[in-house]
PDB file of C-alpha atoms in Angstrom:
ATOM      1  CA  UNK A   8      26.962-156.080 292.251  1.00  0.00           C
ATOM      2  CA  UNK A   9      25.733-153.375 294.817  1.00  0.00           C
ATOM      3  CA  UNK A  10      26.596-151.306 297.528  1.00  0.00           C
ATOM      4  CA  UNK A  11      25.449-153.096 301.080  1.00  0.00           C
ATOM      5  CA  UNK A  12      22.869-150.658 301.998  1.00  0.00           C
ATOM      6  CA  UNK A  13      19.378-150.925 302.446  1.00  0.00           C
ATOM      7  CA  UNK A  14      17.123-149.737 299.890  1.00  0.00           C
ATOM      8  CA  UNK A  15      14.937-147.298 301.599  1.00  0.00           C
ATOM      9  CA  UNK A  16      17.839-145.162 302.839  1.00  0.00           C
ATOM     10  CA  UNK A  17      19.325-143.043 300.867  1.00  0.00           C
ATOM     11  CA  UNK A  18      23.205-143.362 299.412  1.00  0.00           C
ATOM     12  CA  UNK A  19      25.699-140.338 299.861  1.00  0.00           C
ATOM     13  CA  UNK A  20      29.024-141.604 297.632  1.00  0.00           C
ATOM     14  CA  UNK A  21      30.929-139.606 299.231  1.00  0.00           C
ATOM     15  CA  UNK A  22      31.179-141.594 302.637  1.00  0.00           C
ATOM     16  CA  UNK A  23      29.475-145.259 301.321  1.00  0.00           C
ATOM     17  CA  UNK A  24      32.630-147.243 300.005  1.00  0.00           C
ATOM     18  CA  UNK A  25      32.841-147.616 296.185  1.00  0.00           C
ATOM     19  CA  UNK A  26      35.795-149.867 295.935  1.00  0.00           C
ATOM     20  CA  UNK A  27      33.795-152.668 294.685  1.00  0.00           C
ATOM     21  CA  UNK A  28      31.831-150.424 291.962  1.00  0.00           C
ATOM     22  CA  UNK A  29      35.187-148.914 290.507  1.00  0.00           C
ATOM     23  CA  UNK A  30      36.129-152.391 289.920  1.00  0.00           C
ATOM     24  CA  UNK A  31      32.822-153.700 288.043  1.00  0.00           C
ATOM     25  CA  UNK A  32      33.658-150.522 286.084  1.00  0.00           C
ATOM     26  CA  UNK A  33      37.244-151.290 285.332  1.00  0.00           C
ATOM     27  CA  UNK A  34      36.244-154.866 284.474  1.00  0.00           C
ATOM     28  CA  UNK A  35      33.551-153.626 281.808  1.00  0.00           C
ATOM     29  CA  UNK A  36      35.733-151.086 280.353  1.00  0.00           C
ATOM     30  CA  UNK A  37      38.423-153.008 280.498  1.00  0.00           C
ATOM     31  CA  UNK A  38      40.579-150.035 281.577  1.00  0.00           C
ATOM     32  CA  UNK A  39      42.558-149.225 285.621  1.00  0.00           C
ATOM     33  CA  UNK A  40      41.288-146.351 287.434  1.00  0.00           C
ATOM     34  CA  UNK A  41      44.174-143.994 289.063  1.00  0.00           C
ATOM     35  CA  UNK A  42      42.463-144.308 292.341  1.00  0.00           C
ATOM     36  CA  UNK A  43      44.881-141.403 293.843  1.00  0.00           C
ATOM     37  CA  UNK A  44      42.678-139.152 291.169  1.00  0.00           C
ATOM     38  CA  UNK A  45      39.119-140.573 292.317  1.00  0.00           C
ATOM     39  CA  UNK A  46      36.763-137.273 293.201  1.00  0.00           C
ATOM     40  CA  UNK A  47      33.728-138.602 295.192  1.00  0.00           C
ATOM     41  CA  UNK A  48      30.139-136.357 294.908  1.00  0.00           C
ATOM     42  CA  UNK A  49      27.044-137.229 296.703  1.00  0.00           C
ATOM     43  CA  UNK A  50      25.550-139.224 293.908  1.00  0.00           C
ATOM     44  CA  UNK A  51      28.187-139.819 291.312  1.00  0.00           C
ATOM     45  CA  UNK A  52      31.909-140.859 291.525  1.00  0.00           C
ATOM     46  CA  UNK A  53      34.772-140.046 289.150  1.00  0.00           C
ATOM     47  CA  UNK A  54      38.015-140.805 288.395  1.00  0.00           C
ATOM     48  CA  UNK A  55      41.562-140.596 285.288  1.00  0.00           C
ATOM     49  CA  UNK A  56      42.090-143.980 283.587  1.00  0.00           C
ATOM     50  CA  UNK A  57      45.239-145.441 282.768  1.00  0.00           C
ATOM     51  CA  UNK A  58      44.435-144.756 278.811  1.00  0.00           C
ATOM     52  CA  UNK A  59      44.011-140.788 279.736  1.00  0.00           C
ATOM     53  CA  UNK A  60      40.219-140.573 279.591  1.00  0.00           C
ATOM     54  CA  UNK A  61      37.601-139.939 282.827  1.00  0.00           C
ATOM     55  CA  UNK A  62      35.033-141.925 283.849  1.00  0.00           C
ATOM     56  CA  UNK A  63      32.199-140.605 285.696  1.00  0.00           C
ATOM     57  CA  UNK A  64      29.856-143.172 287.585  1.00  0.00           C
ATOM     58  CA  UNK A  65      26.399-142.236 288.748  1.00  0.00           C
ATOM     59  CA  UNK A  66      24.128-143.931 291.212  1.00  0.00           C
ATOM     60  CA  UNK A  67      20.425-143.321 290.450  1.00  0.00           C
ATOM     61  CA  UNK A  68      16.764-144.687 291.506  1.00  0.00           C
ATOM     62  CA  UNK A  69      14.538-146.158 288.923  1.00  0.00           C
ATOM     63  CA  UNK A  70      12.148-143.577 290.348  1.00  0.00           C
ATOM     64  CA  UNK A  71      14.221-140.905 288.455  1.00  0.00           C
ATOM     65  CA  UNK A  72      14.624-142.268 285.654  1.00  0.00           C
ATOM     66  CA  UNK A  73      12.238-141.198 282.857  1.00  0.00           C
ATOM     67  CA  UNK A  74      10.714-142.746 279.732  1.00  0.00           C
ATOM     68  CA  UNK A  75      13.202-140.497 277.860  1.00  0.00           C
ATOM     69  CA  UNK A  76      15.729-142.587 279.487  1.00  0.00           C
ATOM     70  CA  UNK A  77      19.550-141.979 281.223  1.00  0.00           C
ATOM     71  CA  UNK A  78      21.860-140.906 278.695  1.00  0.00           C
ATOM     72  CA  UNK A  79      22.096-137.306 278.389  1.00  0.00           C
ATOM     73  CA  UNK A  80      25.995-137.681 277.784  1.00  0.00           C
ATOM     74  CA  UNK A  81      25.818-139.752 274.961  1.00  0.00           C
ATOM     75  CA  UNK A  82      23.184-137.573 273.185  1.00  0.00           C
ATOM     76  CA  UNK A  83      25.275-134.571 274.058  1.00  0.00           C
ATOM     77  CA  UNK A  84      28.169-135.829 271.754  1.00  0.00           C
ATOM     78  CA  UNK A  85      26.107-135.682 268.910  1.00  0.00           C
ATOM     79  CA  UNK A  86      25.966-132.022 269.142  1.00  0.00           C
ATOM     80  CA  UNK A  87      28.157-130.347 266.550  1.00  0.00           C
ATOM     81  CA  UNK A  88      30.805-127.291 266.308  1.00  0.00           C
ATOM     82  CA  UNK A  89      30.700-127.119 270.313  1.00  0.00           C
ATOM     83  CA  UNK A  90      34.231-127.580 272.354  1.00  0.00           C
ATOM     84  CA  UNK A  91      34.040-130.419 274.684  1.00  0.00           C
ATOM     85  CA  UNK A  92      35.050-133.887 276.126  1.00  0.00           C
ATOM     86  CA  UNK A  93      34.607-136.626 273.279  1.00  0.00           C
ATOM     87  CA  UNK A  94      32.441-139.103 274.696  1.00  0.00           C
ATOM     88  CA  UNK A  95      34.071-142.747 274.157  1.00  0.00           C
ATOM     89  CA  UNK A  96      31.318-145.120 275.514  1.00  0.00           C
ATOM     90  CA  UNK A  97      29.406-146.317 278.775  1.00  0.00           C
ATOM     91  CA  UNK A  98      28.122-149.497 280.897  1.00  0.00           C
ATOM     92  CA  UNK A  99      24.860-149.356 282.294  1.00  0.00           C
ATOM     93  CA  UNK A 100      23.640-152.509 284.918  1.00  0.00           C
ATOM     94  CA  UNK A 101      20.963-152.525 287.420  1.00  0.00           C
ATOM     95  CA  UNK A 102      21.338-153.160 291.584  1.00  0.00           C
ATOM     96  CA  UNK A 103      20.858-156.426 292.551  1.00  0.00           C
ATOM     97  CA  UNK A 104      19.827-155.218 295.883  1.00  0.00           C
ATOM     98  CA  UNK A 105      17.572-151.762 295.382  1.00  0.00           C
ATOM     99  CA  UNK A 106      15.720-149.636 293.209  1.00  0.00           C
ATOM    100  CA  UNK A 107      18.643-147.779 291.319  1.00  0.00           C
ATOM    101  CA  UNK A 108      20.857-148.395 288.784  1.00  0.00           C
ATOM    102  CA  UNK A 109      24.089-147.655 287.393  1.00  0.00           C
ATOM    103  CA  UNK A 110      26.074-145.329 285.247  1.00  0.00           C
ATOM    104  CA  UNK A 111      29.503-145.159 283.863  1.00  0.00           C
ATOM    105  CA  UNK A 112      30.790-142.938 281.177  1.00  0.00           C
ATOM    106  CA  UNK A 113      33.676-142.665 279.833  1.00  0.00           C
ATOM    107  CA  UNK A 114      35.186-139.146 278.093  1.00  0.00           C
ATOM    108  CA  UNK A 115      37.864-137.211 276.938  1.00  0.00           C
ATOM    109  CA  UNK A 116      40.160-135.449 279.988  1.00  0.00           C
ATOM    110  CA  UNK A 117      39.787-131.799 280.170  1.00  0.00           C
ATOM    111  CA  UNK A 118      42.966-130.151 279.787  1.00  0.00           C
ATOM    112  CA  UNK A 119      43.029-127.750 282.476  1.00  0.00           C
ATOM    113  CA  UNK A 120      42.850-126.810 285.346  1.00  0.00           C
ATOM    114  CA  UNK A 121      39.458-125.558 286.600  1.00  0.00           C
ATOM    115  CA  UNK A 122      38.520-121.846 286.663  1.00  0.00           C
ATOM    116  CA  UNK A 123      37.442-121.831 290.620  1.00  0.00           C
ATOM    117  CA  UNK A 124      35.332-122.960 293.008  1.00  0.00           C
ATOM    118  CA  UNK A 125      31.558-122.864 292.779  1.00  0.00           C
ATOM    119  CA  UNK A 126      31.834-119.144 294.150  1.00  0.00           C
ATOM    120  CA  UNK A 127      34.750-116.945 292.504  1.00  0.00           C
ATOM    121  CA  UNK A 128      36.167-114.578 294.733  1.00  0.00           C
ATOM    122  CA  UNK A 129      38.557-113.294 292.835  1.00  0.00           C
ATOM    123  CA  UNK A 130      39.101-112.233 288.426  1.00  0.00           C
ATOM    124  CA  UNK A 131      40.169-115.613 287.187  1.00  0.00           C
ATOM    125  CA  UNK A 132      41.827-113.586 284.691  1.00  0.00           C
ATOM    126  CA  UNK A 133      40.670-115.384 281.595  1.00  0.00           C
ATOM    127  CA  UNK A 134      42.307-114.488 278.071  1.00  0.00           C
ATOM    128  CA  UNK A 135      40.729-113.575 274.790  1.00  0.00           C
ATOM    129  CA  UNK A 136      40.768-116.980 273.277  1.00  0.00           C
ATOM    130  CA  UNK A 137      39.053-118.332 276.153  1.00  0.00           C
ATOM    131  CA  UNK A 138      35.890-115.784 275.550  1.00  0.00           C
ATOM    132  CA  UNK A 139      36.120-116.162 272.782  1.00  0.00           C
ATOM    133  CA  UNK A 140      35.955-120.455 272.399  1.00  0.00           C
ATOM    134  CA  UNK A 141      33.139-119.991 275.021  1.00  0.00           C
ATOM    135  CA  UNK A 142      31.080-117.954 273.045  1.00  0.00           C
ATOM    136  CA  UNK A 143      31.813-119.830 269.956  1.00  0.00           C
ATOM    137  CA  UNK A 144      30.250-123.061 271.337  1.00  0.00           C
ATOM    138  CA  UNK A 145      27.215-121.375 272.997  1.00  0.00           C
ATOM    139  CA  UNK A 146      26.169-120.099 269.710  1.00  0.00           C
ATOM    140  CA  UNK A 147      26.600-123.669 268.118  1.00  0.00           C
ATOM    141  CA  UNK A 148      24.911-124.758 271.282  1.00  0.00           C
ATOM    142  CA  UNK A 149      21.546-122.228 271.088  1.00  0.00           C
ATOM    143  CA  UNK A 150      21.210-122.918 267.227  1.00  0.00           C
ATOM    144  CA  UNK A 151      20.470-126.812 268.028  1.00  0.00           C
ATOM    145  CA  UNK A 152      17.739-128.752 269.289  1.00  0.00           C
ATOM    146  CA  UNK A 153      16.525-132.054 271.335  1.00  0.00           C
ATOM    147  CA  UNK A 154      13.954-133.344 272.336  1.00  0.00           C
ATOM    148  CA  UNK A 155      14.951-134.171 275.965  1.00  0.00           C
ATOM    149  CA  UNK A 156      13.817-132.131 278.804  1.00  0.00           C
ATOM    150  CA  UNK A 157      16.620-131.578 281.466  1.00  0.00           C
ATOM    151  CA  UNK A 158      16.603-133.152 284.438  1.00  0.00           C
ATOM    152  CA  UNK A 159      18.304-131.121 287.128  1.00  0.00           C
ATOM    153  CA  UNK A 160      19.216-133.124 290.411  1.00  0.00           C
ATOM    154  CA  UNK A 161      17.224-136.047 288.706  1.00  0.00           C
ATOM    155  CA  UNK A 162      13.810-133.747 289.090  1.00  0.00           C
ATOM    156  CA  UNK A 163      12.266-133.193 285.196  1.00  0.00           C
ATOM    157  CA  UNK A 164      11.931-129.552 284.685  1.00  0.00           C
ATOM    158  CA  UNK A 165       8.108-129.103 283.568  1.00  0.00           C
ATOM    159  CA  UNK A 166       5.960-125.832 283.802  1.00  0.00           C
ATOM    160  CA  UNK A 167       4.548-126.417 287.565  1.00  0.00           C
ATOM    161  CA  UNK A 168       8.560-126.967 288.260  1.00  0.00           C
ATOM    162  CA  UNK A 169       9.219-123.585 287.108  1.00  0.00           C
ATOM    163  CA  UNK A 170       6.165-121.726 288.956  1.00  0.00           C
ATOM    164  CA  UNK A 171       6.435-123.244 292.355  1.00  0.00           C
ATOM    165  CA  UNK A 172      10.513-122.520 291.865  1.00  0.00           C
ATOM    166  CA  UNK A 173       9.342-119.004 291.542  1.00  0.00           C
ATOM    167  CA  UNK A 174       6.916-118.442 294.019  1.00  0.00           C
ATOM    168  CA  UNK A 175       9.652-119.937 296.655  1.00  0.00           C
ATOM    169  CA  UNK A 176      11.733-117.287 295.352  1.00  0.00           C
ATOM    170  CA  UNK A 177       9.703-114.163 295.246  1.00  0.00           C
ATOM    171  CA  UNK A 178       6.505-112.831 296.678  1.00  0.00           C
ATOM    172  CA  UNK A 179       5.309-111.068 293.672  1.00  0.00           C
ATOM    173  CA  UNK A 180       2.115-112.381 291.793  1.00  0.00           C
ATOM    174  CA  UNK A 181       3.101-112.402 288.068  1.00  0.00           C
ATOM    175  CA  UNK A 182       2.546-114.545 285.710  1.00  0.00           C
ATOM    176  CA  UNK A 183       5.217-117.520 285.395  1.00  0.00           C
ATOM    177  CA  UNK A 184       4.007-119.622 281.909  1.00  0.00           C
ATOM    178  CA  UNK A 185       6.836-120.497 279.893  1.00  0.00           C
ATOM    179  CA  UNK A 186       6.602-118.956 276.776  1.00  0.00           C
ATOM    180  CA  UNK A 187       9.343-120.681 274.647  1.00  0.00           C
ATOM    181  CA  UNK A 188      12.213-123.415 275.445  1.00  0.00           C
ATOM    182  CA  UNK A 189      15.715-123.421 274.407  1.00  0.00           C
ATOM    183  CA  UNK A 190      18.793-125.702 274.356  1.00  0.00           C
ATOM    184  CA  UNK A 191      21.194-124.249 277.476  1.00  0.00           C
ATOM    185  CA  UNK A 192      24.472-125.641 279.009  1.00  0.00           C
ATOM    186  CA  UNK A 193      24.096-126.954 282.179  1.00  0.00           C
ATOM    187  CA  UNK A 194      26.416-125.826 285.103  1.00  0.00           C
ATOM    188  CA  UNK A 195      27.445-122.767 282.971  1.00  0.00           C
ATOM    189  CA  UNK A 196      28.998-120.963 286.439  1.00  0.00           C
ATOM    190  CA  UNK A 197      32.544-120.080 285.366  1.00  0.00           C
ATOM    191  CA  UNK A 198      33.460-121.864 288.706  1.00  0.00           C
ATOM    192  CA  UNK A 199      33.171-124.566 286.962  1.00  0.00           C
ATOM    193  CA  UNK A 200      34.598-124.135 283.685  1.00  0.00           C
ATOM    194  CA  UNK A 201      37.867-125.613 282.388  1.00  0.00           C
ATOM    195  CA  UNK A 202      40.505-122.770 281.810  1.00  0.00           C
ATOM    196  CA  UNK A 203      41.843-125.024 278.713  1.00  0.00           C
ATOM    197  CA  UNK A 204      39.872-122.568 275.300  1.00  0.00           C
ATOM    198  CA  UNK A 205      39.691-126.507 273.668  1.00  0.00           C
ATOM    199  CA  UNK A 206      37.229-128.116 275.844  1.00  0.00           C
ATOM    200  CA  UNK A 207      34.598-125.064 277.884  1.00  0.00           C
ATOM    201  CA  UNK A 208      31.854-126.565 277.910  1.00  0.00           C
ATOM    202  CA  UNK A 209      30.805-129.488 280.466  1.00  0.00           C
ATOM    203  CA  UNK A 210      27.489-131.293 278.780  1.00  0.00           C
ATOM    204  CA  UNK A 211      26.614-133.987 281.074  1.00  0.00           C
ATOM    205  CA  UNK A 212      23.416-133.413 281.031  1.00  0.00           C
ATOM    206  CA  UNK A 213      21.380-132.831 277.922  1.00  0.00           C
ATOM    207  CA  UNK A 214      17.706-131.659 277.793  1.00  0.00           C
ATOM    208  CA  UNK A 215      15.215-128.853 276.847  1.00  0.00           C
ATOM    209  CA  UNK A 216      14.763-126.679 279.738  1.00  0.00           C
ATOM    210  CA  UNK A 217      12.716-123.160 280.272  1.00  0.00           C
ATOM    211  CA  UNK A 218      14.861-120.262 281.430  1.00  0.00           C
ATOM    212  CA  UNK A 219      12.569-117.233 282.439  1.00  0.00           C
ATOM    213  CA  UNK A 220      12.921-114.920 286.068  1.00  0.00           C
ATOM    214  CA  UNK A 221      16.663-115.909 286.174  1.00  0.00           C
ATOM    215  CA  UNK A 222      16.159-119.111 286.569  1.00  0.00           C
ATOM    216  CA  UNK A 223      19.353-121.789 287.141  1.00  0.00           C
ATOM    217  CA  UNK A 224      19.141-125.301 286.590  1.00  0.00           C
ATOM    218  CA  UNK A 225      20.920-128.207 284.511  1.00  0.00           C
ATOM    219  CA  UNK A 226      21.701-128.989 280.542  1.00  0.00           C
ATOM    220  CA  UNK A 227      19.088-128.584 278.549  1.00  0.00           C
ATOM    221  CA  UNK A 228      16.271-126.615 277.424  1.00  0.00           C
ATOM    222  CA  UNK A 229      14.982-123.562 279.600  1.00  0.00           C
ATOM    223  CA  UNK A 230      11.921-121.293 279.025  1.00  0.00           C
ATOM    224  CA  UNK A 231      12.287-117.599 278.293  1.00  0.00           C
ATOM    225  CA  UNK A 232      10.979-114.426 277.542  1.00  0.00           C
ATOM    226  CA  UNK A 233      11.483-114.023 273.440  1.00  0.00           C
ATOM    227  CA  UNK A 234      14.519-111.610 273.052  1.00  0.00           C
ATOM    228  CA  UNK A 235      16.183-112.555 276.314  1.00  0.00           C
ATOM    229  CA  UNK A 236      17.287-116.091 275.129  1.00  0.00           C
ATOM    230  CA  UNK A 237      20.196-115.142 273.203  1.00  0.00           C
ATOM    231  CA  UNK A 238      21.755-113.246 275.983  1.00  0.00           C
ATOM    232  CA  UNK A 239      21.031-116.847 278.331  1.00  0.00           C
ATOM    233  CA  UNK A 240      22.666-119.453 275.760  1.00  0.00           C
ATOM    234  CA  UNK A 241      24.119-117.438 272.928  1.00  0.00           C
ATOM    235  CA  UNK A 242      26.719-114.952 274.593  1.00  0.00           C
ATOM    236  CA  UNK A 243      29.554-115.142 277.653  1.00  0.00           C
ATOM    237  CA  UNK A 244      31.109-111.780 278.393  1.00  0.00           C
ATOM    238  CA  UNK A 245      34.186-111.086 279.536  1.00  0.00           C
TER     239      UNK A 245
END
């Protein structure tokens, strides 16, 4: 089962139909999609189930897939004490017809509604409780460890990442070696944060990643100057 497009060019879900790969997914799961709730991204696809869970579907080339392998998600329910979707299971097939393969997994619904957009314009006028769950599961979060290495859009963070990141950024010659990395949620903008206190925290993608000059990317691990780690992955302030 694939999408009828050519290999070398490259997919965008959001206009390519994806009738036919909601209903492999339905078959494997053995579940109905609400396709009135269907949310289509460039490279993934999501949708509610008629059993009240979510299934995300992501397209991705083989090219981007790394020897630590595709399922950040699954490893990410493993973590403990944090607030977040339960993760109930996943199919994973390969295109018949390119390089890529083939995603679907299949979580808890968050409860809410979301906080924003991807740029707040306004107080979302969080309570107490929701700080305060936040910062609860970010401290659970920073006193773990993996050893994946985040992967944000599909590129594996790795120390030559990081410096030529910076020196697009800024000018300046200082020095940009990653000292330490760290467990970090990915996506952490409260745009998109649930405003439900029971599930804050998103962790699609799980990794080590280096957080150091400000630095944004995915789930994961992120380098950072010692002392300045805690207030990256162990705090959110009102």
């Amino acid at each position: 089962m694939s999408l009828s497009v050519s290999a070398a060019r490259a997919v965008d879900l959001r206009v390519e139909p994806v009738d036919e790969v909601l209903d492999c997914v339905e078959r494997s799961l053995q579940m109905r999609f609400d396709r009135d709730t269907v949310v289509r991204k460039r490279r993934s696809v999501g949708a509610r189930t008629d059993r009240s869970t979510w299934v995300r579907i992501e397209r991705r080339g083989l090219d981007k897939i790394g020897v630590q392998g595709w399922n950040g998600t699954e490893c990410a329910d493993r973590l403990i004490g944090i607030a977040k979707p339960t993760w109930h299971g996943c199919v994973v097939w390969r295109d018949t017809d390119a390089a890529v393969m083939w995603r679907a997994d299949e979580t808890g619904v968050l409860p809410g509604t979301p906080v924003g957009t991807s740029v707040l314009a306004e107080d979302p006028q969080l309570p107490d409780e929701w700080w305060q769950a936040m910062n609860e599961s970010l401290d659970a979060l920073a006193a773990q460890h993996t050893r994946r290495i985040a992967t944000p859009d599909t590129v594996t963070i790795t120390q030559s990442l990081v410096t030529e990141s910076i020196r697009t950024a800024f000018s300046c010659d200082f020095d940009t070696t990653v000292e330490q990395w760290v467990l970090s949620a990915c996506g952490s903008e409260l745009g998109q944060r649930d405003r439900s206190d029971v599930h804050p925290l998103r962790l699609g993608r799980l990794g080590e990643r280096a957080a150091r000059a400000g630095l944004r990317f995915t789930v994961g691990k992120l380098p950072c100057r010692p002392g300045s780690c805690r207030s990256r992955t162990g705090r959110a302030a009102p």
